[in-house]
PDB file of C-alpha atoms and ligand atoms in Angstrom:
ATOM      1  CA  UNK A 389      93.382  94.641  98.144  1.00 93.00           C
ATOM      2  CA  UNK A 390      95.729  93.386 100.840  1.00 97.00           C
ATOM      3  CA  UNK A 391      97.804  94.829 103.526  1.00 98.00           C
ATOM      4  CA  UNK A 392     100.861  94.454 105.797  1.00 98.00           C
ATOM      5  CA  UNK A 393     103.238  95.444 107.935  1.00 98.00           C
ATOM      6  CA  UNK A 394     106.851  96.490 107.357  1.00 98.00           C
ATOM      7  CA  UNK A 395     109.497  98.089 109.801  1.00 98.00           C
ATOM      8  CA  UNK A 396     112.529  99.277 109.208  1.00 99.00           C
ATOM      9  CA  UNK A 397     114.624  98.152 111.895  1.00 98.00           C
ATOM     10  CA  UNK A 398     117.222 100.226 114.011  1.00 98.00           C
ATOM     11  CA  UNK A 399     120.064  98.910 111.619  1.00 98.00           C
ATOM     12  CA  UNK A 400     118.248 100.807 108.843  1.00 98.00           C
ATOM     13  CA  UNK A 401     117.645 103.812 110.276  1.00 98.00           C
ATOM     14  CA  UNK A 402     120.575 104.501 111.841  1.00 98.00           C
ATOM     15  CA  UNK A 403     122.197 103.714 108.802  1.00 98.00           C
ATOM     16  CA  UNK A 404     120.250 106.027 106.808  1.00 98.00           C
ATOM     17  CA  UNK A 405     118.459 103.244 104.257  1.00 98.00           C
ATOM     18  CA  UNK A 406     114.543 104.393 105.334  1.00 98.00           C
ATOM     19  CA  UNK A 407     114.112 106.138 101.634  1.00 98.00           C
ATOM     20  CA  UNK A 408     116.193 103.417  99.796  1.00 98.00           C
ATOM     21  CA  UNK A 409     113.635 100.495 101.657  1.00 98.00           C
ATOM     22  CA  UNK A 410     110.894 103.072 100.875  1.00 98.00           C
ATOM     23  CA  UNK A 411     111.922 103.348  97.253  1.00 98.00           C
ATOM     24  CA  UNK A 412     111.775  99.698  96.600  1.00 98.00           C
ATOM     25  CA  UNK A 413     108.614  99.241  97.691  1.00 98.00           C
ATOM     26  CA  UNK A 414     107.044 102.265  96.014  1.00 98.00           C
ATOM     27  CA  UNK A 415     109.080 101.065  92.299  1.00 98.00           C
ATOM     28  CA  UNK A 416     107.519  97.755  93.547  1.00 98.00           C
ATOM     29  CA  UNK A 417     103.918  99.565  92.852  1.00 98.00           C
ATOM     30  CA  UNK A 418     103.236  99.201  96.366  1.00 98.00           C
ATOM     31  CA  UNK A 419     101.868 101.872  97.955  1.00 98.00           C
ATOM     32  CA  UNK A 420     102.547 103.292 101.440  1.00 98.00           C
ATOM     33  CA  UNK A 421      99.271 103.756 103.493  1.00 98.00           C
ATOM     34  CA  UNK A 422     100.513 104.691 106.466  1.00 98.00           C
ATOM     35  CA  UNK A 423     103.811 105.780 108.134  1.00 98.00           C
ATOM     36  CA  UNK A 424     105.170 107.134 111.066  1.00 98.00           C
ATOM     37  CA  UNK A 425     108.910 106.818 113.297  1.00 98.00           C
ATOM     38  CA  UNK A 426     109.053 105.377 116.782  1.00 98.00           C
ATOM     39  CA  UNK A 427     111.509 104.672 119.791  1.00 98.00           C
ATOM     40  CA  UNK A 428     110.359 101.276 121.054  1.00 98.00           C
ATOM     41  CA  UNK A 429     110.652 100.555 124.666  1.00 98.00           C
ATOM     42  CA  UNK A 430     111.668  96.956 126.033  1.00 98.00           C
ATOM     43  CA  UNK A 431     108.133  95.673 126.971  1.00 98.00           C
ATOM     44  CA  UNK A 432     106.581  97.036 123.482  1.00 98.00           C
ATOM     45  CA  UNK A 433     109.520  95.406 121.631  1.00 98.00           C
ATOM     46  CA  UNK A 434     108.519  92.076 123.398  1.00 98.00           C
ATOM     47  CA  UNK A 435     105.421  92.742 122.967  1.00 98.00           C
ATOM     48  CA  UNK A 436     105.513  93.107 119.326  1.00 98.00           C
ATOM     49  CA  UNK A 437     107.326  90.167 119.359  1.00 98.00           C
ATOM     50  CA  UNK A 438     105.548  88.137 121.665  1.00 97.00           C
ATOM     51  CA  UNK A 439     105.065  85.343 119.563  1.00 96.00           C
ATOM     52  CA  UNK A 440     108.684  84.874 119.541  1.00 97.00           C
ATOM     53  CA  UNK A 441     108.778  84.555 123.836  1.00 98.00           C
ATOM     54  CA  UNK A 442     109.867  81.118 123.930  1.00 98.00           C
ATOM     55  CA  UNK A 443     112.716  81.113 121.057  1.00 98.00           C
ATOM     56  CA  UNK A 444     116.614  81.892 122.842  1.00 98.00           C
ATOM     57  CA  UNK A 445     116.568  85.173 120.481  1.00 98.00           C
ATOM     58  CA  UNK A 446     113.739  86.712 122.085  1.00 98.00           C
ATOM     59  CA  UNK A 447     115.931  88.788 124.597  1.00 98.00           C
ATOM     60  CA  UNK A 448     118.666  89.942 122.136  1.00 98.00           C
ATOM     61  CA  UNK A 449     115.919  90.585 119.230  1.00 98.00           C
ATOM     62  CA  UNK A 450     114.245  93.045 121.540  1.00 98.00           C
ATOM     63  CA  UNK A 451     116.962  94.492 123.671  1.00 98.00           C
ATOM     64  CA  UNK A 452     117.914  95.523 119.296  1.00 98.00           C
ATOM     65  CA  UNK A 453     114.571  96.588 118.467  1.00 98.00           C
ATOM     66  CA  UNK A 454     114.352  98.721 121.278  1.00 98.00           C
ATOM     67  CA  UNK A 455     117.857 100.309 120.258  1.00 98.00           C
ATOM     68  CA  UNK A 456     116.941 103.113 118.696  1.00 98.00           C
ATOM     69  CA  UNK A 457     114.280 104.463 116.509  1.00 98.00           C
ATOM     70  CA  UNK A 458     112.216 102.153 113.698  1.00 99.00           C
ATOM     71  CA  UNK A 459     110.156 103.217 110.785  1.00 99.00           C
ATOM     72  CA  UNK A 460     106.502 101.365 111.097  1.00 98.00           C
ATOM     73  CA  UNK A 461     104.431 101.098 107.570  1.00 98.00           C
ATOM     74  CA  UNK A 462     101.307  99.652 106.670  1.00 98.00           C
ATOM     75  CA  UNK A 463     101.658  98.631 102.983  1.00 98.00           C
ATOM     76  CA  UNK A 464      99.167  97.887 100.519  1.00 98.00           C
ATOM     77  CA  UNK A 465      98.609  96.114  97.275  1.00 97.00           C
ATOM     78  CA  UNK A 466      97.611  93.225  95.243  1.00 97.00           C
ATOM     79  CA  UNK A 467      99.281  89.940  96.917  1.00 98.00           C
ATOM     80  CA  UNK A 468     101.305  92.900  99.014  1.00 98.00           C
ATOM     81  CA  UNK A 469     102.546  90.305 102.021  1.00 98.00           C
ATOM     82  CA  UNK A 470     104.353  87.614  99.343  1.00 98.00           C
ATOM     83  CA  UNK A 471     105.220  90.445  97.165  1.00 98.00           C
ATOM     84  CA  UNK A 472     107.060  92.520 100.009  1.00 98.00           C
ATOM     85  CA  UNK A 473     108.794  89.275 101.878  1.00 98.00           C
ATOM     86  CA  UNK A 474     109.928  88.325  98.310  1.00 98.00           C
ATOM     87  CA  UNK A 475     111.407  92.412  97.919  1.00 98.00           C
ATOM     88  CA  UNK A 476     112.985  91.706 101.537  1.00 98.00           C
ATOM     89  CA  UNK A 477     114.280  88.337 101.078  1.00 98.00           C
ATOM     90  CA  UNK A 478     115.066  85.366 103.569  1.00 97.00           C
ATOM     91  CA  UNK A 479     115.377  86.341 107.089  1.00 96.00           C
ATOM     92  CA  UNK A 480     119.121  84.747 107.195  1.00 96.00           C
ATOM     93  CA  UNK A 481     120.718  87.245 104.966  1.00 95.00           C
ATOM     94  CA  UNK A 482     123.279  84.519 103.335  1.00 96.00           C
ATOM     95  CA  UNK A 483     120.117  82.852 101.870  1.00 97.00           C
ATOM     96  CA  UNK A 484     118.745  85.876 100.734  1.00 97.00           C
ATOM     97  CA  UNK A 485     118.121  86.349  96.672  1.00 97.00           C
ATOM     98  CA  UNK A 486     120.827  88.911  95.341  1.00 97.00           C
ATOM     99  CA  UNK A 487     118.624  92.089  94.792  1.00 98.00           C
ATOM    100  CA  UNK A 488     116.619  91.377  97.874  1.00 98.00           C
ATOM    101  CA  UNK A 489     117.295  94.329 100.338  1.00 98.00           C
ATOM    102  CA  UNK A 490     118.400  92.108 103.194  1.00 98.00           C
ATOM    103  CA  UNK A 491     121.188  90.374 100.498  1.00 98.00           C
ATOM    104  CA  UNK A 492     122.177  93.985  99.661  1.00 98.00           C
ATOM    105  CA  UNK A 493     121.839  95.492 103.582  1.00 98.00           C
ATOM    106  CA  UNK A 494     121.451  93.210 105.981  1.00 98.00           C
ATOM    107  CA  UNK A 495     124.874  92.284 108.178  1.00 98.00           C
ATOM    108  CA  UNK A 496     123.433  89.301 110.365  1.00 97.00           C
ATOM    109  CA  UNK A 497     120.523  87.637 111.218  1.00 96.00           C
ATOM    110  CA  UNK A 498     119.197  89.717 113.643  1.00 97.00           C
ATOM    111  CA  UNK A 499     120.162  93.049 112.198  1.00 98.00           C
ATOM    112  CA  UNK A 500     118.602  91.948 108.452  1.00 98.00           C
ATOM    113  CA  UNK A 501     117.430  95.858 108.043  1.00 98.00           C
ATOM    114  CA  UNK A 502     113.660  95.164 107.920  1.00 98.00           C
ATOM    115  CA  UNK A 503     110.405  93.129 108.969  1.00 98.00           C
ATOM    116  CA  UNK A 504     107.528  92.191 107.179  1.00 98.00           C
ATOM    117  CA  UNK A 505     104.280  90.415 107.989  1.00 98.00           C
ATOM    118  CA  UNK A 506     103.993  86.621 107.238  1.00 97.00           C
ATOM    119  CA  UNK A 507     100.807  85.808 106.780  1.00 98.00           C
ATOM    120  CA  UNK A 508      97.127  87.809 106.528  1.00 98.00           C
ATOM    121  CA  UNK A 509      96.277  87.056 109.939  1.00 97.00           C
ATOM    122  CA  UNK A 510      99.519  88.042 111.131  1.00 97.00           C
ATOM    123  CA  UNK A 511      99.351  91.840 108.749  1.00 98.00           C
ATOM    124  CA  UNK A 512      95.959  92.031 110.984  1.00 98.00           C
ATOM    125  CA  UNK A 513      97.597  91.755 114.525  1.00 98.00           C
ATOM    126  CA  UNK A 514     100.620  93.516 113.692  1.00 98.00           C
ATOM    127  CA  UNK A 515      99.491  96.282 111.520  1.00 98.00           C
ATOM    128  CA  UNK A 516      96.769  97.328 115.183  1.00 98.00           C
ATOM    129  CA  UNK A 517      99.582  97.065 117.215  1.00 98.00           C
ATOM    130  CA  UNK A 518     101.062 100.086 116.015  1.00 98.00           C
ATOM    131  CA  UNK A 519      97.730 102.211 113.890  1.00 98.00           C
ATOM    132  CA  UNK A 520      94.778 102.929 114.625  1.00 97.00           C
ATOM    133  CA  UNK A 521      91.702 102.990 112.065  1.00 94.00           C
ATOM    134  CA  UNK A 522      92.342 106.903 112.033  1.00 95.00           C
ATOM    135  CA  UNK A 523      95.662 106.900 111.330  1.00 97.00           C
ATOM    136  CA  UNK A 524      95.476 104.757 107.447  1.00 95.00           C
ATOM    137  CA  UNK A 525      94.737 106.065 104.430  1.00 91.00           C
ATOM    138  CA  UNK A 526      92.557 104.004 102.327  1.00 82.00           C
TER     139      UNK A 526
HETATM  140  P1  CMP B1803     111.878  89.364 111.663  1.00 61.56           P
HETATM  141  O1  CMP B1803     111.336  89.174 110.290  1.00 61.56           O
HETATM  142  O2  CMP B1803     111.716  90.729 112.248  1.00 61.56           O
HETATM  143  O3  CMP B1803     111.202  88.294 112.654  1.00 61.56           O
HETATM  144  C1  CMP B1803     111.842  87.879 113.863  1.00 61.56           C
HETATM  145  C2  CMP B1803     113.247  88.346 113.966  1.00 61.56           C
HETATM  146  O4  CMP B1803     114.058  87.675 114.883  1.00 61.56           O
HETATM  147  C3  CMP B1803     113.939  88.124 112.627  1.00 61.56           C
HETATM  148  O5  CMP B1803     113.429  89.020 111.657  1.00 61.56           O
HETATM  149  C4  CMP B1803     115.385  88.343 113.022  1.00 61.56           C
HETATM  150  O6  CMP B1803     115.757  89.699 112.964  1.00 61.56           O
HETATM  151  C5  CMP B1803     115.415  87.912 114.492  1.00 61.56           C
HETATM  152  N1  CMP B1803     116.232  86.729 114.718  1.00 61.56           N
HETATM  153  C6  CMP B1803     117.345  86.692 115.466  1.00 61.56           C
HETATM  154  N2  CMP B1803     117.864  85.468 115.502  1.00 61.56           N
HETATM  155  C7  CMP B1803     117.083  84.683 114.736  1.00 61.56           C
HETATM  156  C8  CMP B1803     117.111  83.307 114.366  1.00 61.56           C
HETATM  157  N3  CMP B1803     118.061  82.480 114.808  1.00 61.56           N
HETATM  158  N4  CMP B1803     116.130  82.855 113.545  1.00 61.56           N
HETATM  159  C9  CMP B1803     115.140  83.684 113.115  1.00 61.56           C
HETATM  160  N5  CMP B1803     115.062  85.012 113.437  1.00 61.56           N
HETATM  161  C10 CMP B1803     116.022  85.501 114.237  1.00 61.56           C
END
């Protein structure tokens, strides 16, 4: 079984789409194994993030993400990190597939609704920057 991270962004939440992202996933078959809502400050934004220091985004992407409250979600299921990028769709919302929930939400690059892990290694780091063992239900 595989896992990942997803967030639903500040855009999302503040425009009420956490149980519409939630429902895709879940009609998806993937299941939720842990949840919980957080106000990221600056520094844990950019620390989230840090892999993205060096790119001229970095300060705007985490000045948002540190907006207002996100949604953080470990997901899991067979092929779960292809499966959910694929529900999400490309991270410029005007390539997007229609269906995907950036093509139907997203309203620019940086406010595209929700993030997703890229890669396993990637689920790993990001999914113990915000849970502990404790806190996910296998
Ligand atoms: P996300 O999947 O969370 O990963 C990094 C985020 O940076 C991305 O989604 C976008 O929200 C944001 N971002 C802002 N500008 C750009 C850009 N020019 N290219 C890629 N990502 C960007």
């Amino acid at each position: 079984m595989e896992y990942t991270l997803s967030i639903i962004k500040p855009d999302g939440v503040s425009r009420g789409l956490i149980g519409e992202v939630i429902k895709r996933f879940e009609e998806a078959g993937i299941r939720i194994a842990a949840l919980k809502m957080l106000h990221l400050n600056k520094e844990e934004a950019e620390g989230f993030y840090a892999v993205h220091r060096d790119k001229p985004f970095f300060d705007s992407l985490t000045d948002f993400m540190s907006s207002g409250p996100i949604v953080v979600m470990v997901l899991e299921g067979e092929d779960v990190i292809g499966r959910t990028r694929r529900l999400i769709g490309a991270t410029d919302y005007r390539k997007a597939e229609p269906g995907t929930i950036r093509a139907d939400f997203a309203t620019g690059i940086e406010k595209n609704i929700v993030h997703a892990s890229d890669a396993p290694e990637t689920a790993a780091t990001e999914i113990d920057y915000f849970f502990s063992k404790l806190e996910i239900s296998l």
